[in-house]
CSV table of C-alpha atoms and ligand atoms in Angstrom, one decimal:
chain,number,residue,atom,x,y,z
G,753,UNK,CA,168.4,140.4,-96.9
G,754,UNK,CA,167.9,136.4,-97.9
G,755,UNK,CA,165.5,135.8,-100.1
G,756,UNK,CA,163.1,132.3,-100.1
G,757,UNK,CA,162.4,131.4,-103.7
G,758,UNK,CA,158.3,129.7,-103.9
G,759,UNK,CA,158.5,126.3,-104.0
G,760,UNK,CA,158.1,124.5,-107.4
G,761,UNK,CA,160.6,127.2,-109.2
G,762,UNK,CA,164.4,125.9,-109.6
G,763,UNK,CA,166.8,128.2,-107.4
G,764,UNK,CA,169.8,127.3,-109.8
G,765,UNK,CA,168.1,128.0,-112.9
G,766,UNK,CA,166.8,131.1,-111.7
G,767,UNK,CA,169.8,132.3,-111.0
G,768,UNK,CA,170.7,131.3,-114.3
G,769,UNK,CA,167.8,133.5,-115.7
G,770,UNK,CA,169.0,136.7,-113.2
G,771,UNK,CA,172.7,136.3,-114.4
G,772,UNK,CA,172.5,135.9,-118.0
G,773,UNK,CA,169.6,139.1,-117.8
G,774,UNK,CA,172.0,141.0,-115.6
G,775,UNK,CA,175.1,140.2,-117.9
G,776,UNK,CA,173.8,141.3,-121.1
G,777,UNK,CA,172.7,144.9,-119.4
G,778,UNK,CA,175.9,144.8,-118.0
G,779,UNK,CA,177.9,144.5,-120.9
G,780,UNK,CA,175.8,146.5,-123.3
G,781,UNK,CA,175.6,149.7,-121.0
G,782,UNK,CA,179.5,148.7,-121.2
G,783,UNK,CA,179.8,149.4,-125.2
G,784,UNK,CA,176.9,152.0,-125.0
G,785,UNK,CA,179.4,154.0,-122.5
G,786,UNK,CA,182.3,153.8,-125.3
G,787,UNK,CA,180.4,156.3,-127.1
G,788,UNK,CA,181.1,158.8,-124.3
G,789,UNK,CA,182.8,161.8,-126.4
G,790,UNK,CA,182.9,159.6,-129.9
G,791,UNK,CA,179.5,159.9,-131.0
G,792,UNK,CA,178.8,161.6,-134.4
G,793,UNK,CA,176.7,164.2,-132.7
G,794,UNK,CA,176.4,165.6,-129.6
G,795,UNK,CA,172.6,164.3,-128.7
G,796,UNK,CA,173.8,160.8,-129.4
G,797,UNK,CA,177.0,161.1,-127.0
G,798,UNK,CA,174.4,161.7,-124.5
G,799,UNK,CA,171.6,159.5,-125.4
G,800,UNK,CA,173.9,156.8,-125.5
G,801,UNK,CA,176.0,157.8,-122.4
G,802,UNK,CA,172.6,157.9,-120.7
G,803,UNK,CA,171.3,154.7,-121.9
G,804,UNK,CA,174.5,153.2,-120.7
G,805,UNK,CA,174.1,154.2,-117.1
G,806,UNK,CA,170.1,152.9,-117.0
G,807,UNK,CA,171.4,149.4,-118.2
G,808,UNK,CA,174.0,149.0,-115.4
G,809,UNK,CA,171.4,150.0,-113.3
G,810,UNK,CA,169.3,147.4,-114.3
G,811,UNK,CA,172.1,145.1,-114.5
G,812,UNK,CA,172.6,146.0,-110.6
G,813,UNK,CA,168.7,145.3,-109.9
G,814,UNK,CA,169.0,141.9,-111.1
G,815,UNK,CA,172.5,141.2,-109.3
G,816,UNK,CA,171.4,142.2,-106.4
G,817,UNK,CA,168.4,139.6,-106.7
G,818,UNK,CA,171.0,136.9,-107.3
G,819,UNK,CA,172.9,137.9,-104.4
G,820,UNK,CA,169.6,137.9,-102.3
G,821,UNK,CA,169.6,134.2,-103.7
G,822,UNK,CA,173.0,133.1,-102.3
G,823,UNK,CA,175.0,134.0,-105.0
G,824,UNK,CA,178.1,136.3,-105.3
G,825,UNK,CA,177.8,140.3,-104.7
G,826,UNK,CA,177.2,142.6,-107.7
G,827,UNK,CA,180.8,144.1,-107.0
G,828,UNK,CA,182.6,140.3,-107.7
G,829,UNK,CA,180.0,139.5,-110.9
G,830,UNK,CA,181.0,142.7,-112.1
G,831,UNK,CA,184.6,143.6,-111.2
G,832,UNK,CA,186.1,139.7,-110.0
G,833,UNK,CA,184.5,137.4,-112.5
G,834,UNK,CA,186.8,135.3,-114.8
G,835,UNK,CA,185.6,136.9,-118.2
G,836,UNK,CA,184.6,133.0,-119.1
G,837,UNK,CA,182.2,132.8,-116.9
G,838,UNK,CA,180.0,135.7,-117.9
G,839,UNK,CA,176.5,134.3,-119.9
G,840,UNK,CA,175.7,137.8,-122.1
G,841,UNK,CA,175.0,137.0,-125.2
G,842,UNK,CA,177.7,137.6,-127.8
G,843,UNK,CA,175.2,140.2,-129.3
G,844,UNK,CA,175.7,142.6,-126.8
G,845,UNK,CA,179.5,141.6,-126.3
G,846,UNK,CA,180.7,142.8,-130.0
G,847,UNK,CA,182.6,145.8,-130.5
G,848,UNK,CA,180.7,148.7,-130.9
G,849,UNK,CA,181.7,148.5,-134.8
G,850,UNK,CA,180.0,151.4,-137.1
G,851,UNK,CA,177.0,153.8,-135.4
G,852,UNK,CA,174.6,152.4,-137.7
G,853,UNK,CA,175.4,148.9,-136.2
G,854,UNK,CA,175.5,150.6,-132.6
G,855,UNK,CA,171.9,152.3,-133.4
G,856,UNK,CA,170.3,148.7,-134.6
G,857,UNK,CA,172.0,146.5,-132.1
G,858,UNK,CA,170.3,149.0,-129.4
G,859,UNK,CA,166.7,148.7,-131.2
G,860,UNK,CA,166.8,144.6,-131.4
G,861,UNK,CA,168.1,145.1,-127.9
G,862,UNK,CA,165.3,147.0,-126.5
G,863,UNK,CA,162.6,145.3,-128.3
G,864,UNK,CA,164.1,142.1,-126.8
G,865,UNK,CA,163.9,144.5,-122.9
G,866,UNK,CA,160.4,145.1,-123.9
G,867,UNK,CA,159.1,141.5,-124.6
G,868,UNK,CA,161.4,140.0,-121.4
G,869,UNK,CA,160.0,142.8,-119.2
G,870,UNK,CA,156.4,142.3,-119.6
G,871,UNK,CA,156.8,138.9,-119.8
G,872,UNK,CA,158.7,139.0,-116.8
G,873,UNK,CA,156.0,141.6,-114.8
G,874,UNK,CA,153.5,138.3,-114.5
G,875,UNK,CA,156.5,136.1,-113.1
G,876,UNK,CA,155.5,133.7,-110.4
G,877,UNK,CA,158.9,135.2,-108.5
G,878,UNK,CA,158.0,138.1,-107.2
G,879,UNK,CA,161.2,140.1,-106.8
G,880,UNK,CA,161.5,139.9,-110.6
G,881,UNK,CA,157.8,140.6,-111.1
G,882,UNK,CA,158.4,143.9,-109.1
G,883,UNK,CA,162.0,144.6,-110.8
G,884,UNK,CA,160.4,144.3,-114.7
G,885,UNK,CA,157.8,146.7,-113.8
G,886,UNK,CA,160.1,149.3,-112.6
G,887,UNK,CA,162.5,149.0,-115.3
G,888,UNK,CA,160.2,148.5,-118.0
G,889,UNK,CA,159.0,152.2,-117.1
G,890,UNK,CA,162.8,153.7,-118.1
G,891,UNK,CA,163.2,151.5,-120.8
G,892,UNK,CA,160.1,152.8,-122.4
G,893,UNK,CA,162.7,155.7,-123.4
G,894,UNK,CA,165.5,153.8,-124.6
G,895,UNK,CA,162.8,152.2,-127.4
G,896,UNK,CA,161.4,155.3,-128.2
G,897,UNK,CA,164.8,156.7,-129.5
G,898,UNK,CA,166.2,153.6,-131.0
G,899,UNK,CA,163.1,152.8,-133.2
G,900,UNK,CA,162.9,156.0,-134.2
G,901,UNK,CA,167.0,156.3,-135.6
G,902,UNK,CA,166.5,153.0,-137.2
G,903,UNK,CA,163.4,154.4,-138.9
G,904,UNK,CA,165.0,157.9,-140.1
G,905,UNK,CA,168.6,156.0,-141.1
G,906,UNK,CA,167.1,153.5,-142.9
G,907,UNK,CA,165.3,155.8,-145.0
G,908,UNK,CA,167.6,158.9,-145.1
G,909,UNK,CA,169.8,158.8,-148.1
G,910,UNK,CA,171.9,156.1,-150.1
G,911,UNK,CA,174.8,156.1,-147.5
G,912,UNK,CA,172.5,156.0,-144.3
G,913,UNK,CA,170.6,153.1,-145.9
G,914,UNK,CA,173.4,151.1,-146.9
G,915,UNK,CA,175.4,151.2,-143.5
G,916,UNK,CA,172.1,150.0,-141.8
G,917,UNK,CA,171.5,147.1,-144.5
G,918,UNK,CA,174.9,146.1,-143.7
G,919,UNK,CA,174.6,146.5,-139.7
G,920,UNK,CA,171.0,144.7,-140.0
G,921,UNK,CA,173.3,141.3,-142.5
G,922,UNK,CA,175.4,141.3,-139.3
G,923,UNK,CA,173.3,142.3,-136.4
G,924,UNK,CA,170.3,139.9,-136.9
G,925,UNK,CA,171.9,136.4,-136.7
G,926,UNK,CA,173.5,137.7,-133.3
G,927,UNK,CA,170.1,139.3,-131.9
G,928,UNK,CA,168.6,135.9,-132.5
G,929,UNK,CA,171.4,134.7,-129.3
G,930,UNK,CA,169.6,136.8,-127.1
G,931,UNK,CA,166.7,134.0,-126.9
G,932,UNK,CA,169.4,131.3,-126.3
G,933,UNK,CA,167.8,128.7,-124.2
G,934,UNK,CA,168.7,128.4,-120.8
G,935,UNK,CA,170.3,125.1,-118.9
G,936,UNK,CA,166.9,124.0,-116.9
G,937,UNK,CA,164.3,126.9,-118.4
G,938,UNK,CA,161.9,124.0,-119.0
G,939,UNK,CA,161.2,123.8,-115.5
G,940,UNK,CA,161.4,127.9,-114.7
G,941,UNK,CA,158.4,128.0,-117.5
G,942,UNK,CA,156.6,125.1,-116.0
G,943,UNK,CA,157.2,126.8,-112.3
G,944,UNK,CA,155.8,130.2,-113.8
G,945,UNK,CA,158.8,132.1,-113.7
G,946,UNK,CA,158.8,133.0,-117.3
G,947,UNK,CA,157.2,131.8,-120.7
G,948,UNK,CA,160.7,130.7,-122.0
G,949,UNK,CA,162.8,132.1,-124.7
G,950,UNK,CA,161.4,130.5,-127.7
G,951,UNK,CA,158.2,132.0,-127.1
G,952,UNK,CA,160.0,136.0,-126.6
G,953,UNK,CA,161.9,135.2,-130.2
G,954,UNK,CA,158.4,134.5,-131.6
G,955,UNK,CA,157.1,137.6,-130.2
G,956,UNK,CA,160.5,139.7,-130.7
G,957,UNK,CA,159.9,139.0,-134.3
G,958,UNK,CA,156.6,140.0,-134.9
G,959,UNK,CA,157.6,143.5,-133.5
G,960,UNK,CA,160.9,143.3,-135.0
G,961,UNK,CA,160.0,142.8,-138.7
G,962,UNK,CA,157.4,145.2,-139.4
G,963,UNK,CA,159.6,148.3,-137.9
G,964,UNK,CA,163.0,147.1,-139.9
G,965,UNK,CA,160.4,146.4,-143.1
G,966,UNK,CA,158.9,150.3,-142.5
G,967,UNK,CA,163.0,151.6,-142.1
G,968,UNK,CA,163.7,149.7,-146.3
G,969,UNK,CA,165.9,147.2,-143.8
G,970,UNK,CA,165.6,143.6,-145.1
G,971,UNK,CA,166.0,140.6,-142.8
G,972,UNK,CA,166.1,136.6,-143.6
G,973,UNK,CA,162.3,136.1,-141.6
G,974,UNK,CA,159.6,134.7,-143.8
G,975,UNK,CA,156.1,134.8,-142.8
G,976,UNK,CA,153.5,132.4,-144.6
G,977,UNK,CA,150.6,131.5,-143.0
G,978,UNK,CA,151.1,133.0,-139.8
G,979,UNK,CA,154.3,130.5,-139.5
G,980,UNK,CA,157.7,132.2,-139.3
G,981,UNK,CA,160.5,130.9,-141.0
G,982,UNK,CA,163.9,132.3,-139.6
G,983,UNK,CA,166.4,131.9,-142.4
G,984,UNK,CA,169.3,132.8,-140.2
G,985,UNK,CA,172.0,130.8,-137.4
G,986,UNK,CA,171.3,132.4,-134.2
G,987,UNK,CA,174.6,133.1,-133.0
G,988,UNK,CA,174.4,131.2,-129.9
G,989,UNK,CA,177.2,130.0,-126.9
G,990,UNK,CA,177.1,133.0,-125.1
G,991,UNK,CA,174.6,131.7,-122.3
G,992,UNK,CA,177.2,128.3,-121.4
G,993,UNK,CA,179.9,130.6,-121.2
G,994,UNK,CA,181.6,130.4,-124.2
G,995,UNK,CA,182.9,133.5,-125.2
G,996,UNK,CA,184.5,135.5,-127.5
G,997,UNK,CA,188.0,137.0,-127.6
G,998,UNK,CA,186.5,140.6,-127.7
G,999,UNK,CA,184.3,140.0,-124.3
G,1000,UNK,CA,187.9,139.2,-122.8
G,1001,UNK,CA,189.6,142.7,-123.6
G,1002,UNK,CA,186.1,144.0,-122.7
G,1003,UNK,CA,186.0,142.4,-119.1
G,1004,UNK,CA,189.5,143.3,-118.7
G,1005,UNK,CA,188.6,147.4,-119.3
G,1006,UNK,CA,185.9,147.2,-117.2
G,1007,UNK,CA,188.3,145.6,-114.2
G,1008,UNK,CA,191.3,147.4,-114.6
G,1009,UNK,CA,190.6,150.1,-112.0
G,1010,UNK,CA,188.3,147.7,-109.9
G,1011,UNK,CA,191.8,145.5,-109.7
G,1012,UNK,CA,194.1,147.7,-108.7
G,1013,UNK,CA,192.5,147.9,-105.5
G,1014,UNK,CA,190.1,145.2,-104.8
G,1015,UNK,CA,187.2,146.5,-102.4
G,1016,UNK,CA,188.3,149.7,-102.3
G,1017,UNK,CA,185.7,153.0,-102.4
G,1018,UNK,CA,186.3,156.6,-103.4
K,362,UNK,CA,173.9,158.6,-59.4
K,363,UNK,CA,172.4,160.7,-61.8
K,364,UNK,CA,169.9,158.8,-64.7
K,365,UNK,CA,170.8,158.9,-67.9
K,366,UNK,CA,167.7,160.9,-69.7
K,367,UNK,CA,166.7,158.7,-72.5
K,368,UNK,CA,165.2,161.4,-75.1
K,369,UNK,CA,162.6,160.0,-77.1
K,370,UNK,CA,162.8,160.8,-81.1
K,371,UNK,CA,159.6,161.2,-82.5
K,372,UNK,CA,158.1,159.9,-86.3
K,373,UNK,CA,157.4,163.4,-86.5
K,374,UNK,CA,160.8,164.5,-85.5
K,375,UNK,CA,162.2,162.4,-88.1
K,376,UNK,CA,160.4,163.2,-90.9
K,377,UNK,CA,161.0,166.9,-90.7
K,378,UNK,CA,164.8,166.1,-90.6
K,379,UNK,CA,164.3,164.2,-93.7
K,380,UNK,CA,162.2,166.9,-95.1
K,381,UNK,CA,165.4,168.7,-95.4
K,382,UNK,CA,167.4,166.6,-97.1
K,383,UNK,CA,168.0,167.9,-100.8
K,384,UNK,CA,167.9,166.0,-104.2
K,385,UNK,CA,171.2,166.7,-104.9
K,386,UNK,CA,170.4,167.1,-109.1
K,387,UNK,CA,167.3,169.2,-108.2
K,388,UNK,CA,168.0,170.8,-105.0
K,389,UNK,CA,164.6,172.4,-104.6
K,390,UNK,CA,163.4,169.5,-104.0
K,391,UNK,CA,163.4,167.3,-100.7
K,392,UNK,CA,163.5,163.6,-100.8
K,393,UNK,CA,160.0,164.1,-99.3
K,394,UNK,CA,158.8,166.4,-102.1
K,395,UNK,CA,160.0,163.7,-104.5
K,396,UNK,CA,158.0,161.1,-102.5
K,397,UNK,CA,160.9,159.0,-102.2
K,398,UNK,CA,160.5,158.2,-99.4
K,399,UNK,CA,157.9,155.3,-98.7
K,400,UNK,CA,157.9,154.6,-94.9
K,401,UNK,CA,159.5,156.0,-91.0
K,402,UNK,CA,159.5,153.3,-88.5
K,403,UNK,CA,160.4,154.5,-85.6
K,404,UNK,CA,161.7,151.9,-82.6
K,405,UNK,CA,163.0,153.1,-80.1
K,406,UNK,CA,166.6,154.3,-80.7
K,407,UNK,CA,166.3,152.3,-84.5
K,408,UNK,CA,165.1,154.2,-87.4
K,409,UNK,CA,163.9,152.2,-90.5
K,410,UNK,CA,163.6,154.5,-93.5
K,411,UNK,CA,161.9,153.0,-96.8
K,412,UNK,CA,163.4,154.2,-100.1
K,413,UNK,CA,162.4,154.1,-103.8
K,414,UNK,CA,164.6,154.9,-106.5
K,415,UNK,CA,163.7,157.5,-109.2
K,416,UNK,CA,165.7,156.1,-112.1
K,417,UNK,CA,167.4,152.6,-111.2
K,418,UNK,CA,170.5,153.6,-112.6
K,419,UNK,CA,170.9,157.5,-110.4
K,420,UNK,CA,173.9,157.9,-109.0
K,421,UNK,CA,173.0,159.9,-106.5
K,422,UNK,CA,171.3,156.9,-104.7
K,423,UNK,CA,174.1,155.7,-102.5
K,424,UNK,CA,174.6,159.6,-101.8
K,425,UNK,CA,171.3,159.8,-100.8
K,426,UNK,CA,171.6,156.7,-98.3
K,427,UNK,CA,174.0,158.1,-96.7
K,428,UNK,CA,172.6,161.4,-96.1
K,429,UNK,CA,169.5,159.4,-94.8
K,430,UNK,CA,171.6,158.1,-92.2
K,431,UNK,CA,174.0,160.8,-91.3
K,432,UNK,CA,170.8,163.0,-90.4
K,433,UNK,CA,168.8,160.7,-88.6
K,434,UNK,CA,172.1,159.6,-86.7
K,435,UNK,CA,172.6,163.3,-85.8
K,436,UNK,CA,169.3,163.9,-84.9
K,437,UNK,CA,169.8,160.9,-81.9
K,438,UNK,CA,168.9,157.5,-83.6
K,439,UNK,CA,171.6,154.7,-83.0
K,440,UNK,CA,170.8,152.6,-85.6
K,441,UNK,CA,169.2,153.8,-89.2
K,442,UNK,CA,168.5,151.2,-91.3
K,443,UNK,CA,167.5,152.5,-95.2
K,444,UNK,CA,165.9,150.0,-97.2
K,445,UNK,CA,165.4,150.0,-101.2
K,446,UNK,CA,162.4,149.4,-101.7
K,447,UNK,CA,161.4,148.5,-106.0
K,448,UNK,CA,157.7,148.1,-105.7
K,449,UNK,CA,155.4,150.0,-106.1
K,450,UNK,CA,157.3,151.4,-108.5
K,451,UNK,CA,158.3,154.9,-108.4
K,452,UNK,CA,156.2,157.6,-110.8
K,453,UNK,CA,156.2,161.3,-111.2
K,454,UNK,CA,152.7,161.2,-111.2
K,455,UNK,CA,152.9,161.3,-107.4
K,456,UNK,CA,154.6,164.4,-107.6
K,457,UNK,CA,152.0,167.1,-105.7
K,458,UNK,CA,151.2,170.4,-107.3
K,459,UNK,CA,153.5,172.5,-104.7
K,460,UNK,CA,156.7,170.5,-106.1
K,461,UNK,CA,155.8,171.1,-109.2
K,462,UNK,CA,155.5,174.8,-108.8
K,463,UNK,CA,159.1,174.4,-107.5
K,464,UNK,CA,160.6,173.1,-110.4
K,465,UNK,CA,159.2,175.8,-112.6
K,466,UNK,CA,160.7,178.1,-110.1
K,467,UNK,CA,163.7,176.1,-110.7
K,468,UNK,CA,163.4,176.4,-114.6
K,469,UNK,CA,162.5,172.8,-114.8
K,470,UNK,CA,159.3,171.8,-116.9
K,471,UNK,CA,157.4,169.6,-114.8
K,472,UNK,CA,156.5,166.0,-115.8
K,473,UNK,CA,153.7,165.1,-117.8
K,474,UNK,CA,150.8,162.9,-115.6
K,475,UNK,CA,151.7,159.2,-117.3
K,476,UNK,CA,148.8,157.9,-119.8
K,477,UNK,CA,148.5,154.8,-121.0
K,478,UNK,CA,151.5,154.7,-123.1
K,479,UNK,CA,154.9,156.6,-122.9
K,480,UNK,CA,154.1,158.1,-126.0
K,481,UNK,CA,150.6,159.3,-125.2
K,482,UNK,CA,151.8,160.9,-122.5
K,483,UNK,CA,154.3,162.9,-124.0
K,484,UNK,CA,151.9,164.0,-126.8
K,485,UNK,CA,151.0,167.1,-125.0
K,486,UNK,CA,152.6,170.4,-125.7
K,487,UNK,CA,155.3,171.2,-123.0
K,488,UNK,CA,155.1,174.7,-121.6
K,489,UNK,CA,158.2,176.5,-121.1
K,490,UNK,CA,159.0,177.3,-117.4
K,491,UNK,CA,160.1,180.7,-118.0
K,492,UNK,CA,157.5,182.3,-119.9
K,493,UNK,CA,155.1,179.7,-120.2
K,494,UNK,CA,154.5,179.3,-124.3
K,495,UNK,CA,153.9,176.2,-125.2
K,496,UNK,CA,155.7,177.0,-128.2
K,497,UNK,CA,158.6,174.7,-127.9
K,498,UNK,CA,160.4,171.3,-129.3
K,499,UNK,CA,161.9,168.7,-128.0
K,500,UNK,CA,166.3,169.0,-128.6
K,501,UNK,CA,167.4,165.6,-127.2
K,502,UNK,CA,165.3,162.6,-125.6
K,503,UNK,CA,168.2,162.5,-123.4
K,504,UNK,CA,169.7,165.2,-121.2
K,505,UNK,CA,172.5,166.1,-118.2
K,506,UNK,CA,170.8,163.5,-116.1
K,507,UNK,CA,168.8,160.3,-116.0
K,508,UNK,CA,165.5,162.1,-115.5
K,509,UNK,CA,165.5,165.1,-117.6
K,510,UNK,CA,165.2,165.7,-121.4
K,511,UNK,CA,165.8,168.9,-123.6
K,512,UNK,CA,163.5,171.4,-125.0
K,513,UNK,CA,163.5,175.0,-126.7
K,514,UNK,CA,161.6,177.4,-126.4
K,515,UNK,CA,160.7,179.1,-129.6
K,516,UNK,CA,158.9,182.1,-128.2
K,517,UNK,CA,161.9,183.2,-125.4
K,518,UNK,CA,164.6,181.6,-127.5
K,519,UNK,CA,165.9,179.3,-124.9
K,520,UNK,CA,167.0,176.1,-123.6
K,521,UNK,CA,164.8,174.1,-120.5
K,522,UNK,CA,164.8,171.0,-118.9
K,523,UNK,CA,161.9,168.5,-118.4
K,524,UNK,CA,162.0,166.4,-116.0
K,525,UNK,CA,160.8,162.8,-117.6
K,526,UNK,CA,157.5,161.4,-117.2
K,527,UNK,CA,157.8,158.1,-115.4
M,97,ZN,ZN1,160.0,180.4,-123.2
């Protein structure tokens, strides 16, 4: 099924948009899965090893848009694509590292869903308006849990604390890549399509701060006068492509079976 | 030369074969009971069925597909076309009162109707579908499958699903 994209909004860039969303599910349900059987308890193995399978479902929801576009089919994105040319943020590309850095990345992560979704639900593209409202329902779940482990780790004991002070020191410069700004967004924002990311950091971080501030976590953000000062480098590339060493053995996992026999089904 | 009898497959026809068509997690259910399915078009020898995903990530969707089509093939169709359909989206809260009996039968809590926020709506005390206390905790947000969580009961001492309000 072809899609028309409404005149006025830039097919490339909105492919763009659908990619780099796609990507970043793709490849965070891809380190939320490496939990399967390591978590430190047994509700976490499964929280996480569900929360893996929604985001490559969502991933597949916005693939499949891009495909409806002209573009390749979910199956190459995911299974044939040169690791290069994958535009996930690095943020969700890092090694799943300690679980107090796996619990925080997941919040910033799913405040990020939250404030992309329901921006995306008034989208001038229809096919993505219709997509953010059905996955913002499921995601609604995902939040719920992840705020509420940052909140009870950051405020357990001196151990719990520290790990999530250190995860938060790493973890926020790389969040802050998630709102990378795309090649051509100025005209998807003037088109409709979205509001842009600078305007979703700005509204990330007035969710963001309060909730790490409430869990003891401290982050460079400065507030005075209603103007925010981020006192951090966004870690930013991921969105042109360039990528990190650790996406590469992470894209190679994720192909080894696909490769062995290309197009084949079980 | 004898003519070739051309039966003619009803709407109604097909959406009784589709009525028996299982959820393969929750087999009590039909796909019709889960109101999954949106739309029958019926034309001529072409079937066009309309489906909407539970949870976007359910494995059992392609599964699903295929049963779609294998039945309506069987029943006479030569084409069946499934289509996915996003929007409107999907919510429990068009589950009727008669599948929800069924789950409980099934020892499934049933969802909670949706209010305005996800954790409004799952405020309210979940009754256990064995013996009906509403004595019971949430275990895990999370459970065997995309759309149910874990509870306990504290009054029978056991373990029950809920299926996820959505
Ligand atoms: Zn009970």
């Amino acid at each position: 099924m072809a899609l028309e994209v409404p005149a006025g909004i830039p097919k490339e860039a909105l492919q763009r948009l659908l990619v780099a969303l796609a990507d970043d599910e793709l490849i965070l349900g891809h380190r939320d899965s490496e939990w399967t059987g390591h978590a430190p308890i047994l509700e976490e193995d499964i929280a996480f090893s569900n929360i893996a399978q929604d985001e490559i479902g969502h991933a597949l929801v916005w693939y499949t848009i891009n495909e409806q576009l002209g573009g390749k089919s979910p199956d190459w994105m995911g299974f044939e694509r040169d690791w290069k040319q994958f535009t996930c943020c690095h943020f969700t590309a890092f090694p799943k590292g300690d679980f107090g850095y796996t619990v925080l990345r997941q919040y910033l992560f799913d405040v990020a869903e939250q404030v992309r979704l329901k921006n995306l639900a008034s989208s001038s593209f229809t096919p993505m308006k219709e997509a953010a409202e059905k996955i913002l329902l499921e995601e609604g779940y995902h939040l719920m849990h992840s705020q509420s482990l940052v909140e009870r780790l950051g405020n357990a004991t001196e151990e719990s604390h520290k790990r999530m002070q250190a995860a938060a020191e790493i973890a926020f410069p790389q969040a802050l890549g998630m709102f990378e700004v795309l090649t051509g967004e100025e005209d998807l924002v003037n088109a409709g399509a979205f509001s842009g990311n600078t305007v979703l950091k700005t509204e990330w971080v007035e969710i963001v701060a309060p909730v790490l501030a409430s869990a003891s976590l401290r982050i460079p953000v400065e507030k005075e006068n209603g103007e925010i000062t981020l006192n951090a480098k966004p870690d930013e590339g991921g969105r042109k492509g360039w990528q990190k060493e650790h996406l590469k053995r992470l894209v190679h996992d994720m192909q080894t079976v696909y490769k062995m026999s290309p197009g084949g089904s079980w | 030369m004898e003519s070739v009898e051309v039966q003619q497959i009803t709407l109604t026809d097909a959406w009784q074969a589709l009525s028996e068509i299982s959820d393969p997690e929750i087999p009590v259910l039909s796909l019709v009971d889960l109101k999954i399915i949106r739309d029958v078009r019926v034309e001529g020898a072409t079937a066009t069925v309309e489906l909407t995903p539970t949870f976007l990530g359910c494995p059992a969707l392609d599964y699903m597909k295929n049963e779609i089509r294998e039945k309506l093939l069987a029943l006479g169709f030569q084409t069946v076309n499934v289509e996915l359909k996003l929007s409107p989206a999907w919510s429990t809260d068009l589950l009727g009162e008669e599948a929800r009996e069924k789950l409980r039968v099934f020892g499934i809590a049933p969802p909670e109707k949706r209010a305005a926020t996800l954790a409004e709506s799952l405020k309210k005390p979940v009754v256990c579908p064995y013996c009906r206390s509403s004595e019971t905790r949430l275990e895990s947000s999370f459970g065997p499958t995309l759309c149910k969580q874990i509870y306990y009961c504290e009054h029978c001492r056991q373990s029950f699903e809920r299926f996820k309000t959505l």
